[in-house]
Coordinates of C-alpha atoms and ligand atoms in Angstrom, one line a residue:
X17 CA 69.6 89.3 93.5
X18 CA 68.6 86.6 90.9
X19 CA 68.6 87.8 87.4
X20 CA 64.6 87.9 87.1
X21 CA 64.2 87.0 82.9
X22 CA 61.0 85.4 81.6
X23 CA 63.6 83.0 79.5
X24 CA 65.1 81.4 82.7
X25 CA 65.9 78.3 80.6
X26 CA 68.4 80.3 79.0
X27 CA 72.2 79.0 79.4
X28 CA 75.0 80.6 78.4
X29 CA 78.4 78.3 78.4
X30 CA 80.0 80.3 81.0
X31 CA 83.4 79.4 79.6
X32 CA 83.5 80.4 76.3
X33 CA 84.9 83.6 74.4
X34 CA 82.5 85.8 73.4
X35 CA 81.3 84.5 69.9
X36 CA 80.5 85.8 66.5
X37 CA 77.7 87.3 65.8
X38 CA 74.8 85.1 64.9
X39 CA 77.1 82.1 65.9
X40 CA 76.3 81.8 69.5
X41 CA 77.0 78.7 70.9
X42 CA 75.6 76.9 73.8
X43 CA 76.3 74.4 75.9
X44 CA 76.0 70.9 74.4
X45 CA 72.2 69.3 74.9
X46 CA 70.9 72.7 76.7
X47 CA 67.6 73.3 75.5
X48 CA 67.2 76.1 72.3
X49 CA 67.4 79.4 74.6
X50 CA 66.5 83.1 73.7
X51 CA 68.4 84.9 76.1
X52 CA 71.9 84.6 77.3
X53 CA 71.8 86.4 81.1
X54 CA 73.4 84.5 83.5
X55 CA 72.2 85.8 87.2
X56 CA 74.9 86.9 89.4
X57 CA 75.2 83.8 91.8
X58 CA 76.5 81.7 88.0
X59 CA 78.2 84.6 87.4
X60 CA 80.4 84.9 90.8
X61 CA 81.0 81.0 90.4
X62 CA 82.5 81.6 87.3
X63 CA 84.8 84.1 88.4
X64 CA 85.8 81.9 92.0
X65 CA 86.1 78.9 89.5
X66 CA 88.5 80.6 87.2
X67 CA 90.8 82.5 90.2
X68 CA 91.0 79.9 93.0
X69 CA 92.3 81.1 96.1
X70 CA 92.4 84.9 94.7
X71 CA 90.1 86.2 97.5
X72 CA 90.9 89.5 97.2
X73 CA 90.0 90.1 93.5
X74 CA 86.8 87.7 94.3
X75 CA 86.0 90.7 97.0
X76 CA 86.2 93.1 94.7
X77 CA 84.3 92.0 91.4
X78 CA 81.7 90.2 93.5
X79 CA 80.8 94.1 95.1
X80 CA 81.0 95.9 91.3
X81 CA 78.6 92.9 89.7
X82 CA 75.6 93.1 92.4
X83 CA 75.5 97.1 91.1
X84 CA 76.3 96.2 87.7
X85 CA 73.8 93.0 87.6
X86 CA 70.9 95.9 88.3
X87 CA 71.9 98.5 86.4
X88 CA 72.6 96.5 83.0
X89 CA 68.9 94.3 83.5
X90 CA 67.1 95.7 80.7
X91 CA 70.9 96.4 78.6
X92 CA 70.5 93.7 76.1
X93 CA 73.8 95.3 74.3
X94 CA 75.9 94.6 77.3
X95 CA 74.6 91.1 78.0
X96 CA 75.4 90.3 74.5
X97 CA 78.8 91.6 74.2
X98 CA 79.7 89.9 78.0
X99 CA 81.0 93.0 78.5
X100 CA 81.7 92.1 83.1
X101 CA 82.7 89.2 81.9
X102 CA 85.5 90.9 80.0
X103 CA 85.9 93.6 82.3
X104 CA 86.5 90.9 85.3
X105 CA 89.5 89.1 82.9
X106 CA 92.6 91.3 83.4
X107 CA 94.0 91.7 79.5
X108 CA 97.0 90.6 80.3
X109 CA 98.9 89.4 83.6
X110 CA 102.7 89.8 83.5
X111 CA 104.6 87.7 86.0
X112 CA 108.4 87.9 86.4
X113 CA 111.6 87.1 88.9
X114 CA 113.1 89.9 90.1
X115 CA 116.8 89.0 91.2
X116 CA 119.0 91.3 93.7
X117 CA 122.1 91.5 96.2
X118 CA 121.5 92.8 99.7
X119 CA 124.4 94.4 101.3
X120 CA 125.9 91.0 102.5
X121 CA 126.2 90.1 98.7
X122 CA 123.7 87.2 99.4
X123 CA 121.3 86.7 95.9
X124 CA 117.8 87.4 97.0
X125 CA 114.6 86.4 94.9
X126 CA 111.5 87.7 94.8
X127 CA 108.2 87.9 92.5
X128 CA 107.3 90.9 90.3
X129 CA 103.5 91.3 88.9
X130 CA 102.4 94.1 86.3
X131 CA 98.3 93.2 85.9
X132 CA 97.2 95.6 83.1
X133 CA 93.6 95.0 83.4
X134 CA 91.7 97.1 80.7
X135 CA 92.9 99.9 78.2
X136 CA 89.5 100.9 76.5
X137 CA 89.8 104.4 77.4
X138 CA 93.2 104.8 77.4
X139 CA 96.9 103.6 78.0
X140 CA 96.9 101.5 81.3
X141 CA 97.5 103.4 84.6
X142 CA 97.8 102.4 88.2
X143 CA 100.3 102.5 91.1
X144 CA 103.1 99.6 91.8
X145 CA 102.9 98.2 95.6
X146 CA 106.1 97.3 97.0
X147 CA 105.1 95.5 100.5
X148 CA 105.2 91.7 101.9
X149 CA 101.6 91.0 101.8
X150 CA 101.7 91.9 97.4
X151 CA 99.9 88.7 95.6
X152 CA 98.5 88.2 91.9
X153 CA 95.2 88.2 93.6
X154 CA 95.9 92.1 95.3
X155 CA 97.1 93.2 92.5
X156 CA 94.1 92.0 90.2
X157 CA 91.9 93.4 92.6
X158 CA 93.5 96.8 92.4
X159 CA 94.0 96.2 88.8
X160 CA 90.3 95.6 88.6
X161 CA 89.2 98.5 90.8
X162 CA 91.6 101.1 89.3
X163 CA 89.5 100.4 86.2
X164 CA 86.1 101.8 87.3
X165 CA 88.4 104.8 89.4
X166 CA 90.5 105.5 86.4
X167 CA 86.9 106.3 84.0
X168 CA 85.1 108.1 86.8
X169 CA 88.1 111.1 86.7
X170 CA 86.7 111.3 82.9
X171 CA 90.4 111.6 81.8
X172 CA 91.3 108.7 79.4
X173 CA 93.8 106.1 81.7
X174 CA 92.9 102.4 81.4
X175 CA 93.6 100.5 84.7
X176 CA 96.5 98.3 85.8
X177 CA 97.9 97.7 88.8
X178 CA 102.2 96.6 89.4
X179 CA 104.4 95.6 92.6
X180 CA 106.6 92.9 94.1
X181 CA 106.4 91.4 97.6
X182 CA 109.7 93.3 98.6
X183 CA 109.9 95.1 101.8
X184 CA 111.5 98.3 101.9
X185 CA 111.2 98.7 105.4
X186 CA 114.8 97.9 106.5
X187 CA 116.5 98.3 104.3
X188 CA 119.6 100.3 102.8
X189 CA 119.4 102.9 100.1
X190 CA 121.2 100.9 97.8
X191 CA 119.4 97.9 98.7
X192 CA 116.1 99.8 97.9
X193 CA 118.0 101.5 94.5
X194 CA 119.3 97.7 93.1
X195 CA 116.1 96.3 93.7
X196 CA 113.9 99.0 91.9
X197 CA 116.7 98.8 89.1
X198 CA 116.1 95.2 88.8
X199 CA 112.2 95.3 88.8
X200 CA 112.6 98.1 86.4
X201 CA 115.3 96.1 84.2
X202 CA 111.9 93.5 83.4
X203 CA 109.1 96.2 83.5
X204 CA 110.0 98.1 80.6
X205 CA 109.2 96.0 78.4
X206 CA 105.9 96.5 78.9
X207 CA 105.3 99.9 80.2
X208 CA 105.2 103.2 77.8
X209 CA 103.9 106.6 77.6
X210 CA 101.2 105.4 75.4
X211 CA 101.2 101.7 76.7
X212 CA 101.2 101.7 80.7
X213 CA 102.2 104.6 82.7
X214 CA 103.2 103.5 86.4
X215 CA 103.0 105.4 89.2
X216 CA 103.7 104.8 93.5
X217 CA 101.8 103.4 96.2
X218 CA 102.5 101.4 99.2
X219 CA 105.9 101.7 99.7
X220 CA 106.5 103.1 96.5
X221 CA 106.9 107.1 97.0
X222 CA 109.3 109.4 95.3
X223 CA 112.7 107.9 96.3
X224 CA 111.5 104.4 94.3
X225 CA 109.7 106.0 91.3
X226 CA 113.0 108.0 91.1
X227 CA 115.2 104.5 91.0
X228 CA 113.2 103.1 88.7
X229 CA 112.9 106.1 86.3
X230 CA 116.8 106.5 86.1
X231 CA 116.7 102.9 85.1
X232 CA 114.0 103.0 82.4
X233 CA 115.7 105.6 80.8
X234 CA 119.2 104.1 81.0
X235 CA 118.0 100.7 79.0
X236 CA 115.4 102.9 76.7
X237 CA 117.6 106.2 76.1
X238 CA 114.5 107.9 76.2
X239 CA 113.0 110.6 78.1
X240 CA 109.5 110.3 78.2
X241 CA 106.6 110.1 80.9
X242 CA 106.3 106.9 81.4
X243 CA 105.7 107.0 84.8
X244 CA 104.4 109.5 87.3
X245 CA 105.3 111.0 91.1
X246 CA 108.4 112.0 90.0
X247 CA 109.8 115.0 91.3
X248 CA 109.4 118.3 90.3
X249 CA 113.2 118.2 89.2
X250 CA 112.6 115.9 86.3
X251 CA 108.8 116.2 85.3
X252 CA 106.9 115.5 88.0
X253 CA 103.2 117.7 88.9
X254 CA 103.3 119.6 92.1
X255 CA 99.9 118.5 93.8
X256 CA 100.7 114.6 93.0
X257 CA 102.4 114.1 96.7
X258 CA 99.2 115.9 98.0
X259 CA 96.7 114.7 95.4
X260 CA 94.8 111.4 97.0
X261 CA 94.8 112.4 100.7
X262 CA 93.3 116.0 99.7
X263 CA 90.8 114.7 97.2
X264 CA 90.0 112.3 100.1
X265 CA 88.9 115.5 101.9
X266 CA 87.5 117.6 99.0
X267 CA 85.2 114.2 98.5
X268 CA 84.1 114.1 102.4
X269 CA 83.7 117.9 101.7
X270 CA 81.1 117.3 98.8
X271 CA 79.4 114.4 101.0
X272 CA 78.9 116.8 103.9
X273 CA 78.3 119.8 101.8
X274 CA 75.4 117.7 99.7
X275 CA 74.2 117.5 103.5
X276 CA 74.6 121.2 104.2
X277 CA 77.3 120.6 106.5
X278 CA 81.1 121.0 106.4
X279 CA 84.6 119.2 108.3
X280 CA 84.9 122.7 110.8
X281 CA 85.0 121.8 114.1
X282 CA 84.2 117.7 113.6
X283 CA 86.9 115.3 114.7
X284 CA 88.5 113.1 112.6
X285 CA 89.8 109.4 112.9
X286 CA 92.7 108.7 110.2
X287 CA 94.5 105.6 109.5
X288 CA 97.9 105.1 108.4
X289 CA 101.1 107.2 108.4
X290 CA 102.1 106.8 104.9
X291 CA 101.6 109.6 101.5
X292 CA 97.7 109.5 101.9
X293 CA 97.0 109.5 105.3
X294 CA 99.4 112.7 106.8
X295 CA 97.8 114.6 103.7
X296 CA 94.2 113.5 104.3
X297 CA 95.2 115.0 108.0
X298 CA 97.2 117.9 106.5
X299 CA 93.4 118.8 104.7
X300 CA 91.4 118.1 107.7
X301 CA 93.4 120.3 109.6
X302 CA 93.1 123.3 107.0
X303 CA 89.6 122.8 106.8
X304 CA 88.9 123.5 110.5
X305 CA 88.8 119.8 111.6
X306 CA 90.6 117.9 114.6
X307 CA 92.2 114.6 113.9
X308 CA 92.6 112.6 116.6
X309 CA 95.0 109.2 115.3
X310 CA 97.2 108.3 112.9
X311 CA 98.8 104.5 112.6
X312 CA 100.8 102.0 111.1
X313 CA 101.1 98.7 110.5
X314 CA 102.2 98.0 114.6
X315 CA 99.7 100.0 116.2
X316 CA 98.1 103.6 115.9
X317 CA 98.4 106.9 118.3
X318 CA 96.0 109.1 119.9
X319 CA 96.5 112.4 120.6
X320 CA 93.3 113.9 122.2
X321 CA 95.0 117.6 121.6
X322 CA 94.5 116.9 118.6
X323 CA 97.3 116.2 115.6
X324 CA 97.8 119.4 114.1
X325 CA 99.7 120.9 111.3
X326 CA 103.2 121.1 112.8
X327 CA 102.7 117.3 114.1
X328 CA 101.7 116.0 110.3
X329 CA 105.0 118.0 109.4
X330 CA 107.1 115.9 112.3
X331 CA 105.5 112.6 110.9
X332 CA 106.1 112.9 107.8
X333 CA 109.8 113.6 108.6
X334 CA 109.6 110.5 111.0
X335 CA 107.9 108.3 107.7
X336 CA 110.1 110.0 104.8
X337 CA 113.2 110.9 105.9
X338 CA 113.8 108.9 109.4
X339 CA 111.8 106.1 108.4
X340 CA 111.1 105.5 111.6
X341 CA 107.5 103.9 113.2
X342 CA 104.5 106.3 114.5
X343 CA 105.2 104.6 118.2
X344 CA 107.8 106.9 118.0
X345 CA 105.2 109.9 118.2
X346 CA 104.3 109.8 121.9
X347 CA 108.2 110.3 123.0
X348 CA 107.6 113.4 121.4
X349 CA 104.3 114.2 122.0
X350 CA 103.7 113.2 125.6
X351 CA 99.9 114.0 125.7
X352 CA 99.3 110.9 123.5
X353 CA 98.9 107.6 123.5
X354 CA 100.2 104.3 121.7
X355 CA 97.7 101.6 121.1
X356 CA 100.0 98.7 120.5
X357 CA 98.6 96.5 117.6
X358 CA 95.4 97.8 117.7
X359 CA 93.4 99.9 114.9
X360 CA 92.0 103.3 115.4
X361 CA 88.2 102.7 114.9
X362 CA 87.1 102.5 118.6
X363 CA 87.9 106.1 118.9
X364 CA 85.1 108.2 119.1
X365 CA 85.0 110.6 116.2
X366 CA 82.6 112.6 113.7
X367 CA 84.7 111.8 110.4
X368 CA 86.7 108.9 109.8
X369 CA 89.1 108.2 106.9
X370 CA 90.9 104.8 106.3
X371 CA 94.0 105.4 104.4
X372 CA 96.2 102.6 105.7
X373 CA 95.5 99.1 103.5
X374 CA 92.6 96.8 102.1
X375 CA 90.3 95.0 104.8
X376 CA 91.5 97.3 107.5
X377 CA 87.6 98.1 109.1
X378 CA 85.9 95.2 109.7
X379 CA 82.1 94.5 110.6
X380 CA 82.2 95.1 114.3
X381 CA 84.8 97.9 114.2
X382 CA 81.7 99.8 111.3
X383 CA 79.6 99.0 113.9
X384 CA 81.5 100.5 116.7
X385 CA 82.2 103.6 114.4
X386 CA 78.9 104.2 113.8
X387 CA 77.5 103.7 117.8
X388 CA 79.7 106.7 118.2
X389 CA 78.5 109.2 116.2
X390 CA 80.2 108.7 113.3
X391 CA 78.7 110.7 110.5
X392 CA 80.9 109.9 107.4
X393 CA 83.6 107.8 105.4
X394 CA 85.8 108.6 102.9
X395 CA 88.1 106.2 101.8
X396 CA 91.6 107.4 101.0
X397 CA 93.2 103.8 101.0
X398 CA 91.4 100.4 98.1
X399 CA 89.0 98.2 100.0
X400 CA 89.9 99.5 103.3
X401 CA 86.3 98.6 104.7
X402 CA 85.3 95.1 104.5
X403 CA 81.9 93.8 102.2
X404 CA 79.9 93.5 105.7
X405 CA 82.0 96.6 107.3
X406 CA 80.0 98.6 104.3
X407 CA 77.1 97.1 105.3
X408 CA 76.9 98.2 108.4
X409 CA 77.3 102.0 107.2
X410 CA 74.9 101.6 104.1
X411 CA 72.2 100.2 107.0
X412 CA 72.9 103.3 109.2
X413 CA 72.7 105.5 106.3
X414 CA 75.4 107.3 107.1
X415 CA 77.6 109.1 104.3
X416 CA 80.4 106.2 103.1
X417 CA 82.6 107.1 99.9
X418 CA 84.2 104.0 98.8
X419 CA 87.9 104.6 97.5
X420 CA 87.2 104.1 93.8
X421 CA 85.5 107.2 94.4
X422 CA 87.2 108.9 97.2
X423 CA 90.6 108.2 96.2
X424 CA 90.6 109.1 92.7
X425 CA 92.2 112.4 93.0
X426 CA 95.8 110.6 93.1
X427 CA 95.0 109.1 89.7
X428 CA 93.8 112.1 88.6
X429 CA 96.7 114.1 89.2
X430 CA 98.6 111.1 87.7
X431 CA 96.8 112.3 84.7
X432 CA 97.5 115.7 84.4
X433 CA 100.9 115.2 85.3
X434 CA 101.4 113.2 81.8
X435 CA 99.7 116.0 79.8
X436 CA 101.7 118.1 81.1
X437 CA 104.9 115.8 80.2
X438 CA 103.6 115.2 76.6
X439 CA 102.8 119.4 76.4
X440 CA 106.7 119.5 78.2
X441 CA 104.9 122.4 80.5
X442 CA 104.4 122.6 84.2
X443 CA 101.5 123.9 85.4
X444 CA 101.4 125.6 88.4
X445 CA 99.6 124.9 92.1
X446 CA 96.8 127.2 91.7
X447 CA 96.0 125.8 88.6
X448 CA 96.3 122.1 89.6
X449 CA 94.2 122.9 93.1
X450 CA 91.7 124.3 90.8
X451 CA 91.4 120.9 88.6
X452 CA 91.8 118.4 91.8
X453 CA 88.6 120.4 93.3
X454 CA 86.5 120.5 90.6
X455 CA 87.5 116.8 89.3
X456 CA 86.6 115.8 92.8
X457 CA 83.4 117.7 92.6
X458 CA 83.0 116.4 89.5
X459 CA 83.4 112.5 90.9
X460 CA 80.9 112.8 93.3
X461 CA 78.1 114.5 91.7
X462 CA 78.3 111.3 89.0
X463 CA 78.1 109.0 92.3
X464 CA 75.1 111.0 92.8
X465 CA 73.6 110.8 90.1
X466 CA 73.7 107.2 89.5
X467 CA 73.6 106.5 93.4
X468 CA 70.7 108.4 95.0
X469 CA 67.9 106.1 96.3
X470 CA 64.0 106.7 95.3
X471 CA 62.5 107.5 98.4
X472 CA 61.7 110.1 101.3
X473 CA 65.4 110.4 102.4
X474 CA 67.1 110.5 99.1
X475 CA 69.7 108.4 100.5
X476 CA 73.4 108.2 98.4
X477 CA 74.0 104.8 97.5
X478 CA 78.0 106.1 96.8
X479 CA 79.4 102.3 96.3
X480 CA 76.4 101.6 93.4
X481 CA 77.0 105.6 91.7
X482 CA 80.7 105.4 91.5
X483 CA 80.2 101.1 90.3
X484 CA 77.8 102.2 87.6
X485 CA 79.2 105.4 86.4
X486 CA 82.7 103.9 86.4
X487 CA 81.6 100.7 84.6
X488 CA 79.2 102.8 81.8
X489 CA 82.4 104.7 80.3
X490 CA 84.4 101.6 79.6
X491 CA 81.8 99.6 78.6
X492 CA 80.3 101.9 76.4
X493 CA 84.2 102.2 74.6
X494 CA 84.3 98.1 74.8
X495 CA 80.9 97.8 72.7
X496 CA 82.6 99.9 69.9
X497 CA 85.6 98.2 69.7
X498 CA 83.5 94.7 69.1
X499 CA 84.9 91.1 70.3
X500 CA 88.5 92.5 71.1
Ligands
NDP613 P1 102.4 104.4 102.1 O1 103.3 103.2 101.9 O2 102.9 105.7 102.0 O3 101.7 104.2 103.6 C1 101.0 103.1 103.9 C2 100.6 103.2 105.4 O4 99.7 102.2 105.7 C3 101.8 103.0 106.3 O5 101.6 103.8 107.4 C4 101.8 101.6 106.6 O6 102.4 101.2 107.8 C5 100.3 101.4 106.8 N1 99.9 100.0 106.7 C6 100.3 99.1 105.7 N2 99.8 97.9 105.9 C7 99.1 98.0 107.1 C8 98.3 97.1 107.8 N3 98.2 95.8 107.5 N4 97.6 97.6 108.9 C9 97.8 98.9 109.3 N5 98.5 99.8 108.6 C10 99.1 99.3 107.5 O7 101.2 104.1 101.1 P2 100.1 105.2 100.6 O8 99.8 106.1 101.7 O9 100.6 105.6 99.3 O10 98.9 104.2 100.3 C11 97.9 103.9 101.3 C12 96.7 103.4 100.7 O11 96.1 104.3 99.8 C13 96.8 102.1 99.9 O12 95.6 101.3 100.0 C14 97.0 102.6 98.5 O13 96.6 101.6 97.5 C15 96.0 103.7 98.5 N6 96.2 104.7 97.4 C16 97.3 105.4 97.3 C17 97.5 106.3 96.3 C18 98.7 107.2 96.3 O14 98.7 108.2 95.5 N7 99.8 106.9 97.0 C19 96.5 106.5 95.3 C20 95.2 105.8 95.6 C21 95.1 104.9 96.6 P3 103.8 100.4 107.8 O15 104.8 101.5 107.7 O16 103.8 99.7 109.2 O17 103.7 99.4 106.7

């Protein structure tokens, strides 16, 4: 996809700030030029050359540009004002030590990030990621990706992304509480109701955000909404727990509905055991559908009778309050199975929804999905499905919602829940289903209208509609605010 401009002599000096209007400057002994496009292969070796090693936040600007690069061709104004450019440089990337005492009294180290990526439409928001595998580069990438997500809800949150590569798994309640005081005692310095507003994610449910809460306001005195999924107790949103599985479901819904079909009587395939996952299933069951797995991080089960309401309540009392590993499910359940460190995709199934971790459905396990019958994705976990995994479904034209899209209902939630802290109201559950439906509705019909393909089968591109209609909201904010 080469950037097609009569000028192609034009070069712009890929590492400069963006200049002055009228002062552009280019690179020494570079002929006159009358353009300044770079095409997207310059582009990308810009942004590899600049974050060596960050693979993960290479994955995921290199699959917004190659929308973006088409949409903005013939967008002189966003050329000028390098707005991708900007929009692939996080505004600010906080790193910090984060000291603690395990139980043994031995001092333990490890490496807190807060990436706040882009505030143009309002205060950064995005989940913090407790889990071994947290880097600079996954959190830049989520950082990066909660941008676009964050606009597309068409509530005002910037993106950002926080987390530390601490394990919570094993590990004592007061281990867990020192260690969220500790990462708290360096974060609030740069968090605020109107600043950053936090929230969970892996490993990072309501136990943590309550930790870390109890610490903010103990060094702040203040009371305020600074972050969200906090319980209902102390001005939390019911529907958050619930939010980004369900809108996982209310997306698929629209994706089969735009079909004239719907989840009743389809099986499902679900990853993960964790806060999106048992409420994707919890959906899919109350909509008539079968799921059939569920995993973690060791393996995944299936359960041909199907995992049904009372099961999702007995895992999530086996994730939550036991803490205990999904193995665990076929001593219960004896009609199941335990796939030991396998992934769920070679499972036959009508649905599936990834909801575990980034890169969790590669190439050949798309491919095996879709030999199956597999009719549709929708993403409750980031970058679950790998750049040539989403080939594979884009060339089989099968329905695939990409999590910036699919997964925005958490977010969104996130959002009403700090209206209704600054209003110091609780809304109630009817209301809140009411908003998470139609914001979901609302999600997908904008990946429609900037994804559906010109031709005979009016195919939804969902990956390019939710790239460009994300990306058009914050840009359109960055090109007021000038070279800021
Ligand atoms: P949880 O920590 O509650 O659950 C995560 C689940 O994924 C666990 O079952 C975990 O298993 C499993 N998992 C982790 N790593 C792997 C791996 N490498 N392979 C297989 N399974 C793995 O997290 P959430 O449910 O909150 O988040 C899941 C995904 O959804 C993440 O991608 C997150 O960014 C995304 N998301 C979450 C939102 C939220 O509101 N919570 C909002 C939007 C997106 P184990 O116990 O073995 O680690």
């Amino acid at each position: 996809m080469v950037w097609n401009r009569a000028a192609s002599t034009a070069v712009w000096h890929h590492s400069n700030a963006y200049p002055k209007p009228g002062a552009r400057e280019f690179k020494k002994g570079a002929p006159m030029a009358v353009s300044d496009h770079v095409d997207l292969e310059k582009f990308m070796e810009g942004v590899k050359k600049r974050n060596p090693g960050q693979t993960e936040f290479i994955q995921a600007v290199q699959e917004v540009a190659q929308d973006i690069f088409d949409f903005i061709e013939d967008k002189e104004e966003y050329h000028e004002a390098q707005i991708l450019r900007r929009i692939a440089e996080p505004d600010r990337v906080v790193s910090f030590r984060v000291c603690w005492e395990d139980d043994d009294h031995n001092i333990r180290v490890q490496r807190g990030w807060r990436v706040q990526n882009n505030n143009a439409i309002g205060p950064y928001k995005g989940g913090i990621r407790f889990h071994p595998s947290v880097t600079e580069s996954v959190l830049k990438f989520l950082a990066f990706e909660q941008t676009f997500k964050n606009s597309l809800t068409g509530l005002p949150m910037g993106g950002a992304k926080g987390g530390a590569n601490f394990n919570p798994k094993g590990k004592s309640e007061s281990e867990v509480m020192r260690f969220c005081q500790s990462y708290m005692t360096e974060l609030y310095r740069h968090i605020g109701p109107s600043t950053d507003v936090p929230a969970g994610d892996m490993g990072v449910n309501g136990r943590e955000i309550g930790y870390m809460f109890g610490q903010y306001k103990r060094i702040t005195n203040r009371w305020e909404g600074v972050l969200t999924g906090k319980a209902l107790e102390y001005g939390g949103s019911v529907m958050r727990p619930e939010a980004t599985g369900y809108g996982a479901v209310y997306f698929l819904c629209n994706m089969l509905a735009d079909k004239a079909d719907a989840i009743e009587g389809k099986t499902a395939v679900i990853s993960g055991a964790g806060n999106v996952a048992t409420h994707a299933a919890e959906k899919v069951c109350q909509m008539g559908g079968k799921v059939l797995t569920l995993s973690d991080s060791d393996g995944f089960v299936h359960d041909p009778d199907g995992i049904d309401l009372d099961k999702i309540e007995w895992v999530k009392w086996l994730k939550n309050e036991k803490r205990g590993r999904i193995s665990e499910y076929v001593e219960e359940f004896t009609n199941a199975e335990y796939h030991e460190g396998q992934r769920p995709w070679n499972v036959p199934c009508d649905l599936a929804l990834p909801c575990a971790t980034q890169n969790e459905l590669n190439e050949d396990e798309a491919r095996t999905l879709v030999d199956n019958g597999c009719m549709a994705v929708s993403e409750g976990a980031n970058m679950p499905t790998t750049h040539d995994g989403v080939k594979v479904f884009h060339d089989a034209k099968i329905m695939y919602g990409p999590g910036k899209a699919a997964n925005a209902g958490g977010v969104a939630v996130s959002g009403l829940e700090m209206s209704q802290n600054s209003e110091r109201i609780s809304w109630n559950k009817e209301r809140l289903t009411d908003m998470l439906t139609s914001l979901m509705a609302d999600i997908h019909d904008k990946c429609v209208e900037y994804g559906r393909e010109n031709g005979d089968d009016g195919y939804i591109d969902y990956v390019k509609g939710a790239n460009i209609a994300g990306f058009k909201k914050v840009a359109d904010a960055m090109l007021a605010f000038g070279a800021v």
